[in-house]
CSV table of C-alpha atoms in Angstrom, one decimal:
chain,number,residue,atom,x,y,z
A,26,MET,CA,42.5,95.4,-57.6
A,27,SER,CA,42.5,94.4,-53.9
A,28,GLU,CA,45.5,94.7,-51.9
A,29,PRO,CA,47.2,91.7,-50.5
A,30,SER,CA,46.5,90.8,-46.9
A,31,SER,CA,49.0,92.1,-44.5
A,32,GLU,CA,48.6,88.9,-42.2
A,33,SER,CA,51.5,86.5,-42.6
A,34,PRO,CA,51.1,82.7,-43.0
A,35,ALA,CA,52.8,82.1,-39.7
A,36,VAL,CA,50.0,83.9,-37.8
A,37,ARG,CA,47.1,82.3,-39.7
A,38,ARG,CA,44.9,80.2,-37.5
A,39,ALA,CA,45.2,76.4,-38.1
A,40,ILE,CA,42.0,74.5,-39.1
A,41,PHE,CA,43.3,70.9,-38.7
A,42,ARG,CA,45.5,69.4,-36.1
A,43,ASP,CA,49.0,68.7,-36.9
A,44,GLY,CA,48.6,65.0,-36.4
A,45,ALA,CA,45.7,64.8,-38.9
A,46,ILE,CA,47.7,66.8,-41.5
A,47,GLU,CA,50.6,64.4,-41.0
A,48,ALA,CA,48.4,61.3,-41.4
A,49,HIS,CA,47.0,62.8,-44.6
A,50,ARG,CA,50.4,63.4,-46.0
A,51,ARG,CA,51.4,59.7,-45.3
A,52,GLY,CA,48.4,58.5,-47.3
A,53,ALA,CA,46.9,56.2,-44.7
A,54,GLY,CA,44.6,53.3,-46.0
A,55,PRO,CA,40.9,53.3,-45.8
A,56,GLY,CA,39.3,53.3,-42.4
A,57,ARG,CA,37.3,50.5,-40.6
A,58,PRO,CA,33.9,50.6,-39.0
A,59,LEU,CA,33.7,51.7,-35.4
A,60,HIS,CA,33.6,48.7,-32.9
A,61,ILE,CA,31.3,49.4,-30.0
A,62,VAL,CA,30.3,45.8,-29.0
A,63,ALA,CA,32.2,44.5,-26.0
A,64,THR,CA,33.6,40.9,-25.9
A,65,TRP,CA,31.3,39.9,-23.1
A,66,ILE,CA,28.2,40.8,-25.1
A,67,ARG,CA,29.2,38.4,-27.9
A,68,TRP,CA,29.7,35.6,-25.3
A,69,ALA,CA,26.4,36.3,-23.6
A,70,THR,CA,24.6,36.2,-27.0
A,71,GLY,CA,26.1,32.8,-27.8
A,72,VAL,CA,25.3,31.4,-24.3
A,73,THR,CA,21.7,32.7,-24.6
A,74,PHE,CA,21.2,30.9,-27.9
A,75,LEU,CA,22.7,27.7,-26.5
A,76,LEU,CA,20.3,27.9,-23.5
A,77,LEU,CA,17.3,28.4,-25.7
A,78,ALA,CA,18.3,25.4,-27.8
A,79,ALA,CA,18.8,23.2,-24.7
A,80,SER,CA,15.4,24.4,-23.3
A,81,LEU,CA,13.7,23.4,-26.5
A,82,VAL,CA,15.3,19.9,-26.4
A,83,PHE,CA,14.4,19.5,-22.7
A,84,ALA,CA,10.7,20.6,-23.4
A,85,VAL,CA,10.5,18.0,-26.2
A,86,THR,CA,12.1,15.1,-24.3
A,87,ALA,CA,11.2,15.6,-20.6
A,88,ARG,CA,8.0,13.9,-19.6
A,89,LEU,CA,5.5,14.9,-16.8
A,90,GLY,CA,3.7,12.0,-15.1
A,91,GLU,CA,0.1,12.0,-13.8
A,92,TYR,CA,-0.2,10.1,-10.5
A,93,ALA,CA,-3.0,8.8,-8.3
A,94,GLU,CA,-2.7,8.2,-4.6
A,95,GLY,CA,-4.6,5.6,-2.6
A,96,ILE,CA,-4.7,4.0,0.8
A,97,ALA,CA,-2.5,0.9,1.1
A,98,VAL,CA,-3.1,-2.0,3.6
A,99,VAL,CA,-0.7,-4.9,4.0
A,100,ARG,CA,-2.5,-8.3,4.2
A,101,ARG,CA,-1.1,-11.8,4.7
A,102,VAL,CA,-2.8,-14.1,2.2
A,103,GLY,CA,-3.0,-17.6,3.7
A,104,ARG,CA,-3.4,-16.2,7.2
A,105,VAL,CA,-6.5,-17.7,8.8
A,106,ALA,CA,-8.2,-15.9,11.6
A,107,VAL,CA,-9.6,-18.4,14.1
A,108,THR,CA,-12.9,-17.2,15.6
A,109,SER,CA,-15.2,-18.3,18.4
A,110,ALA,CA,-18.5,-19.9,17.5
A,111,VAL,CA,-20.1,-19.5,20.9
A,112,PRO,CA,-20.1,-16.8,23.6
A,113,GLY,CA,-18.0,-17.4,26.6
A,114,THR,CA,-15.0,-16.6,28.7
A,115,VAL,CA,-11.4,-17.6,27.9
A,116,GLN,CA,-10.4,-20.2,30.4
A,117,SER,CA,-6.9,-21.0,29.0
A,118,ILE,CA,-4.7,-20.5,25.9
A,119,GLU,CA,-3.2,-23.8,24.8
A,120,VAL,CA,-0.6,-22.5,22.3
A,121,ARG,CA,1.9,-19.7,21.9
A,122,THR,CA,3.0,-17.5,19.1
A,123,GLY,CA,5.2,-19.2,16.5
A,124,GLN,CA,4.1,-22.7,17.5
A,125,ARG,CA,3.2,-25.1,14.7
A,126,VAL,CA,-0.3,-26.6,15.1
A,127,ALA,CA,-2.2,-29.4,13.3
A,128,VAL,CA,-5.8,-29.7,12.2
A,129,GLY,CA,-8.1,-30.2,15.2
A,130,GLN,CA,-5.6,-29.2,17.8
A,131,VAL,CA,-7.1,-27.2,20.7
A,132,LEU,CA,-6.0,-23.6,20.6
A,133,VAL,CA,-8.2,-21.9,23.2
A,134,GLN,CA,-10.4,-23.4,25.9
A,135,LEU,CA,-13.5,-21.5,26.9
A,136,ASP,CA,-15.2,-22.0,30.3
A,137,ASP,CA,-17.0,-25.3,30.2
A,138,ALA,CA,-18.1,-26.0,33.8
A,139,ALA,CA,-21.9,-25.9,33.1
A,140,PRO,CA,-21.7,-28.1,29.9
A,141,ARG,CA,-19.4,-30.6,31.6
A,142,ALA,CA,-21.7,-30.8,34.6
A,143,GLU,CA,-24.7,-31.5,32.2
A,144,LEU,CA,-22.6,-34.1,30.4
A,145,ALA,CA,-21.7,-35.9,33.6
A,146,ARG,CA,-25.4,-36.0,34.6
A,147,VAL,CA,-26.5,-37.4,31.3
A,148,GLU,CA,-23.7,-40.0,31.2
A,149,GLN,CA,-24.6,-41.2,34.7
A,150,GLU,CA,-28.3,-41.5,33.8
A,151,TYR,CA,-27.5,-43.2,30.5
A,152,ARG,CA,-25.4,-45.9,32.2
A,153,GLN,CA,-28.2,-46.5,34.7
A,154,ARG,CA,-30.8,-46.9,31.9
A,155,LEU,CA,-28.4,-49.1,30.0
A,156,VAL,CA,-28.0,-51.5,33.0
A,157,GLU,CA,-31.8,-51.6,33.4
A,158,LEU,CA,-32.3,-52.5,29.7
A,159,LEU,CA,-29.7,-55.2,29.9
A,160,ARG,CA,-31.7,-56.8,32.8
A,161,THR,CA,-34.9,-56.7,30.9
A,162,PRO,CA,-34.1,-56.6,27.1
A,163,ALA,CA,-37.7,-57.2,26.1
A,164,ASP,CA,-38.9,-53.9,27.7
A,165,ASP,CA,-39.6,-51.6,24.8
A,166,ALA,CA,-40.3,-48.6,27.0
A,167,ARG,CA,-36.9,-48.7,28.6
A,168,ARG,CA,-35.3,-49.1,25.1
A,169,GLU,CA,-37.1,-45.9,24.0
A,170,ARG,CA,-35.9,-44.1,27.1
A,171,LEU,CA,-32.4,-45.2,26.4
A,172,ALA,CA,-32.6,-43.9,22.8
A,173,THR,CA,-33.7,-40.5,24.1
A,174,LEU,CA,-30.8,-40.4,26.6
A,175,GLU,CA,-28.4,-41.4,23.8
A,176,ALA,CA,-29.5,-38.3,21.8
A,177,GLN,CA,-29.1,-36.2,24.9
A,178,LEU,CA,-25.7,-37.6,25.5
A,179,GLN,CA,-24.5,-36.7,22.0
A,180,LEU,CA,-25.8,-33.2,22.4
A,181,ALA,CA,-24.1,-32.7,25.7
A,182,GLN,CA,-20.8,-34.0,24.2
A,183,ALA,CA,-21.2,-31.5,21.3
A,184,ARG,CA,-21.7,-28.6,23.7
A,185,VAL,CA,-18.6,-29.5,25.6
A,186,ARG,CA,-16.6,-29.8,22.3
A,187,GLU,CA,-17.8,-26.4,21.1
A,188,ARG,CA,-16.2,-24.8,24.2
A,189,GLN,CA,-12.9,-25.8,22.6
A,190,ILE,CA,-11.6,-23.6,19.8
A,191,VAL,CA,-9.5,-25.8,17.5
A,192,ALA,CA,-7.3,-25.3,14.4
A,193,SER,CA,-9.1,-25.7,11.1
A,194,GLU,CA,-5.8,-25.5,9.1
A,195,PRO,CA,-2.2,-26.6,9.8
A,196,GLY,CA,0.3,-23.8,10.2
A,197,LEU,CA,2.1,-21.4,12.6
A,198,VAL,CA,0.3,-19.4,15.3
A,199,SER,CA,1.0,-15.8,14.3
A,200,ASP,CA,-1.2,-13.7,16.5
A,201,VAL,CA,-2.9,-14.4,19.9
A,202,ARG,CA,-5.5,-11.7,20.6
A,203,VAL,CA,-7.2,-12.9,23.8
A,204,ARG,CA,-6.1,-13.6,27.4
A,205,PRO,CA,-7.5,-15.8,30.1
A,206,GLY,CA,-10.6,-14.3,31.7
A,207,GLN,CA,-11.5,-12.3,28.6
A,208,PRO,CA,-15.1,-12.6,27.4
A,209,VAL,CA,-15.7,-13.4,23.7
A,210,ALA,CA,-18.7,-13.2,21.5
A,211,PRO,CA,-19.6,-15.3,18.4
A,212,GLY,CA,-17.4,-14.3,15.5
A,213,ASP,CA,-14.6,-12.7,17.6
A,214,ALA,CA,-11.1,-13.6,16.4
A,215,VAL,CA,-9.0,-15.2,19.1
A,216,LEU,CA,-5.8,-15.9,17.2
A,217,ALA,CA,-4.5,-16.3,13.6
A,218,VAL,CA,-2.7,-19.3,12.0
A,219,GLU,CA,-0.5,-18.8,9.0
A,220,GLN,CA,-0.3,-21.5,6.4
A,221,ASP,CA,3.1,-22.6,4.9
A,222,SER,CA,2.0,-21.0,1.6
A,223,ALA,CA,1.2,-17.6,3.1
A,224,ARG,CA,2.4,-14.5,1.1
A,225,THR,CA,2.3,-10.8,1.6
A,226,VAL,CA,0.1,-8.6,-0.6
A,227,VAL,CA,-0.8,-4.9,-0.5
A,228,ILE,CA,-4.4,-3.9,-1.0
A,229,GLY,CA,-4.8,-0.4,-2.5
A,230,LEU,CA,-7.9,1.7,-2.4
A,231,PHE,CA,-8.0,4.4,-5.1
A,232,PRO,CA,-10.7,7.0,-5.7
A,233,GLY,CA,-13.2,5.4,-8.1
A,234,HIS,CA,-12.8,8.0,-10.9
A,235,TYR,CA,-9.3,6.7,-11.6
A,236,ARG,CA,-10.6,3.2,-12.7
A,237,PRO,CA,-10.4,3.9,-16.5
A,238,LEU,CA,-6.8,4.9,-16.1
A,239,LEU,CA,-5.7,2.0,-14.0
A,240,SER,CA,-4.3,-1.1,-15.9
A,241,ALA,CA,-2.5,-4.1,-14.4
A,242,ALA,CA,-0.2,-4.1,-17.5
A,243,ASP,CA,0.7,-0.4,-17.9
A,244,SER,CA,0.4,1.2,-14.5
A,245,ARG,CA,3.5,1.5,-12.3
A,246,LEU,CA,2.9,1.4,-8.5
A,247,PHE,CA,5.1,2.8,-5.7
A,248,LEU,CA,4.5,1.9,-2.0
A,249,GLU,CA,5.5,4.0,1.0
A,250,LEU,CA,4.7,2.6,4.4
A,251,GLU,CA,3.3,4.9,7.1
A,252,GLY,CA,6.0,6.1,9.5
A,253,PHE,CA,8.8,5.1,7.1
A,254,PRO,CA,9.3,7.9,4.5
A,255,ASP,CA,12.5,6.2,3.2
A,256,SER,CA,10.6,2.9,2.5
A,257,ARG,CA,9.4,4.0,-0.9
A,258,ARG,CA,9.7,1.1,-3.4
A,259,GLU,CA,8.1,-0.1,-6.6
A,260,VAL,CA,5.7,-3.0,-6.3
A,261,ALA,CA,4.1,-5.2,-9.0
A,262,MET,CA,0.4,-4.9,-9.7
A,263,ARG,CA,-1.5,-8.2,-9.7
A,264,SER,CA,-5.1,-7.2,-10.4
A,265,VAL,CA,-7.5,-4.4,-10.6
A,266,ALA,CA,-11.1,-4.8,-9.7
A,267,ASP,CA,-13.7,-4.4,-12.5
A,268,GLU,CA,-16.1,-2.5,-10.4
A,269,VAL,CA,-16.1,0.7,-8.4
A,270,VAL,CA,-17.5,-0.1,-4.9
A,271,GLY,CA,-18.7,1.9,-1.9
A,272,PRO,CA,-16.8,2.2,1.4
A,273,ALA,CA,-18.9,-0.6,3.1
A,274,GLU,CA,-18.2,-3.1,0.4
A,275,ALA,CA,-14.4,-2.2,0.4
A,276,MET,CA,-14.3,-2.7,4.1
A,277,ARG,CA,-15.9,-6.1,3.7
A,278,TYR,CA,-13.3,-7.0,1.2
A,279,LEU,CA,-10.5,-6.1,3.7
A,280,GLY,CA,-12.1,-8.2,6.4
A,281,ARG,CA,-14.0,-7.7,9.6
A,282,ASP,CA,-10.8,-7.2,11.7
A,283,ARG,CA,-10.2,-3.9,9.7
A,284,GLN,CA,-13.5,-2.3,10.9
A,285,GLY,CA,-12.7,1.1,12.4
A,286,ALA,CA,-9.1,1.1,11.2
A,287,LEU,CA,-9.8,3.0,8.0
A,288,GLU,CA,-12.1,5.9,7.1
A,289,LEU,CA,-13.2,5.9,3.5
A,290,ALA,CA,-15.2,8.6,1.8
A,291,GLY,CA,-16.8,8.0,-1.5
A,292,PRO,CA,-16.5,5.1,-4.0
A,293,VAL,CA,-13.2,3.3,-4.5
A,294,VAL,CA,-11.5,0.9,-6.8
A,295,VAL,CA,-9.6,-2.1,-5.2
A,296,VAL,CA,-6.1,-2.9,-6.5
A,297,GLU,CA,-4.0,-5.8,-5.4
A,298,THR,CA,-0.2,-5.9,-5.5
A,299,GLU,CA,2.4,-8.3,-4.3
A,300,LEU,CA,5.5,-7.6,-2.3
A,301,PRO,CA,8.7,-9.3,-3.5
A,302,SER,CA,9.7,-10.1,0.2
A,303,ASP,CA,8.4,-9.9,3.7
A,304,THR,CA,10.9,-7.2,4.6
A,305,PHE,CA,11.7,-3.6,3.7
A,306,VAL,CA,14.6,-1.3,4.2
A,307,ALA,CA,14.3,2.2,5.8
A,308,ASP,CA,17.2,4.4,7.0
A,309,GLY,CA,19.6,1.5,6.2
A,310,THR,CA,17.8,-0.9,8.5
A,311,GLU,CA,15.8,-3.9,7.5
A,312,TYR,CA,12.3,-4.4,9.0
A,313,ARG,CA,9.7,-7.0,8.7
A,314,VAL,CA,6.3,-6.3,7.1
A,315,TYR,CA,3.3,-7.1,9.4
A,316,ASP,CA,-0.3,-7.7,8.5
A,317,GLY,CA,-2.4,-4.6,8.9
A,318,MET,CA,0.3,-2.0,8.3
A,319,GLN,CA,-0.8,1.0,6.3
A,320,GLY,CA,0.8,3.4,3.9
A,321,VAL,CA,0.3,5.3,0.6
A,322,LEU,CA,0.2,3.6,-2.8
A,323,GLU,CA,1.0,5.8,-5.8
A,324,ALA,CA,0.1,4.8,-9.3
A,325,ARG,CA,1.6,6.4,-12.4
A,326,LEU,CA,-1.3,6.7,-14.8
A,327,ARG,CA,-0.1,8.5,-17.9
A,328,SER,CA,2.6,11.0,-19.0
A,329,GLU,CA,3.2,13.8,-21.5
A,330,THR,CA,6.1,15.9,-22.6
A,331,LEU,CA,6.7,19.3,-21.0
A,332,LEU,CA,6.0,20.9,-24.4
A,333,GLU,CA,2.6,19.2,-24.7
A,334,ALA,CA,1.8,20.4,-21.2
A,335,LEU,CA,2.6,24.0,-22.2
A,336,ILE,CA,0.9,23.8,-25.6
A,337,PRO,CA,-2.1,21.3,-25.2
A,338,ALA,CA,-2.9,21.7,-29.0
A,339,LEU,CA,0.2,19.6,-29.8
A,340,LYS,CA,-1.6,16.5,-28.4
A,341,ARG,CA,-4.1,16.6,-31.3
A,342,MET,CA,-1.4,16.8,-34.0
């Protein structure tokens, strides 16, 4: 039989804290799981899911466009370039810019001293031969000589008239390109006349490989004139050429007065658009559009959603 321990209860070492023993005596209810997730983490998780949902909606609804850029040239349809038919030197300019002219009105006079001198000589000889024929009407030889002189007179009169450059169409003088004393060659433009029905169009020259994607009904065009970055505006497409042509043929389409103004490399397709007005606005200021101005023409060809761009396989579904 073992003897009782001599150590008193007061000196026994306590195993549990007093607070724990007291809580046990009060019979506390069952405990709860330990909370270690902070409030900001719950908010961040919610925001992340919302951003993912918004990104998915954006990828499905947002569309990416494919664009083509071409050279734009402003042209005035109904603007007739008046050219010289013969070589010569400008003697005088009979009109001014903005003046209205009629058909047949003299616009530019070329030097005509030699043709007029020849005309005066033939006229004088013709009158002399005519007087001689009137004195002897039965002389057939003189009648033949007079007929020959009459043909020479008509030719001399025509050579004097061809030294005058006249208007072939009624309208307003829009551009005088020569000055007195300036030599001109056959085919050189001396001035331009705008008809009352003149309108402004924009000729676009796009790379030829874009022709299958260009359609007058579906394509949207945007014009930005060179030197005016704020002038971007949408223009209406009127027609698209059926053929892809080379640089030389494209320049022939633009006209002889555009030779040297453009440098084309490779085949192009010609697109014609029409401006709604003869003015444009840039930096809050209204300007007039002039024939020959250049710029960039941008065509929207097709579009796809952002999701289709990221996952191309979706286009075949």
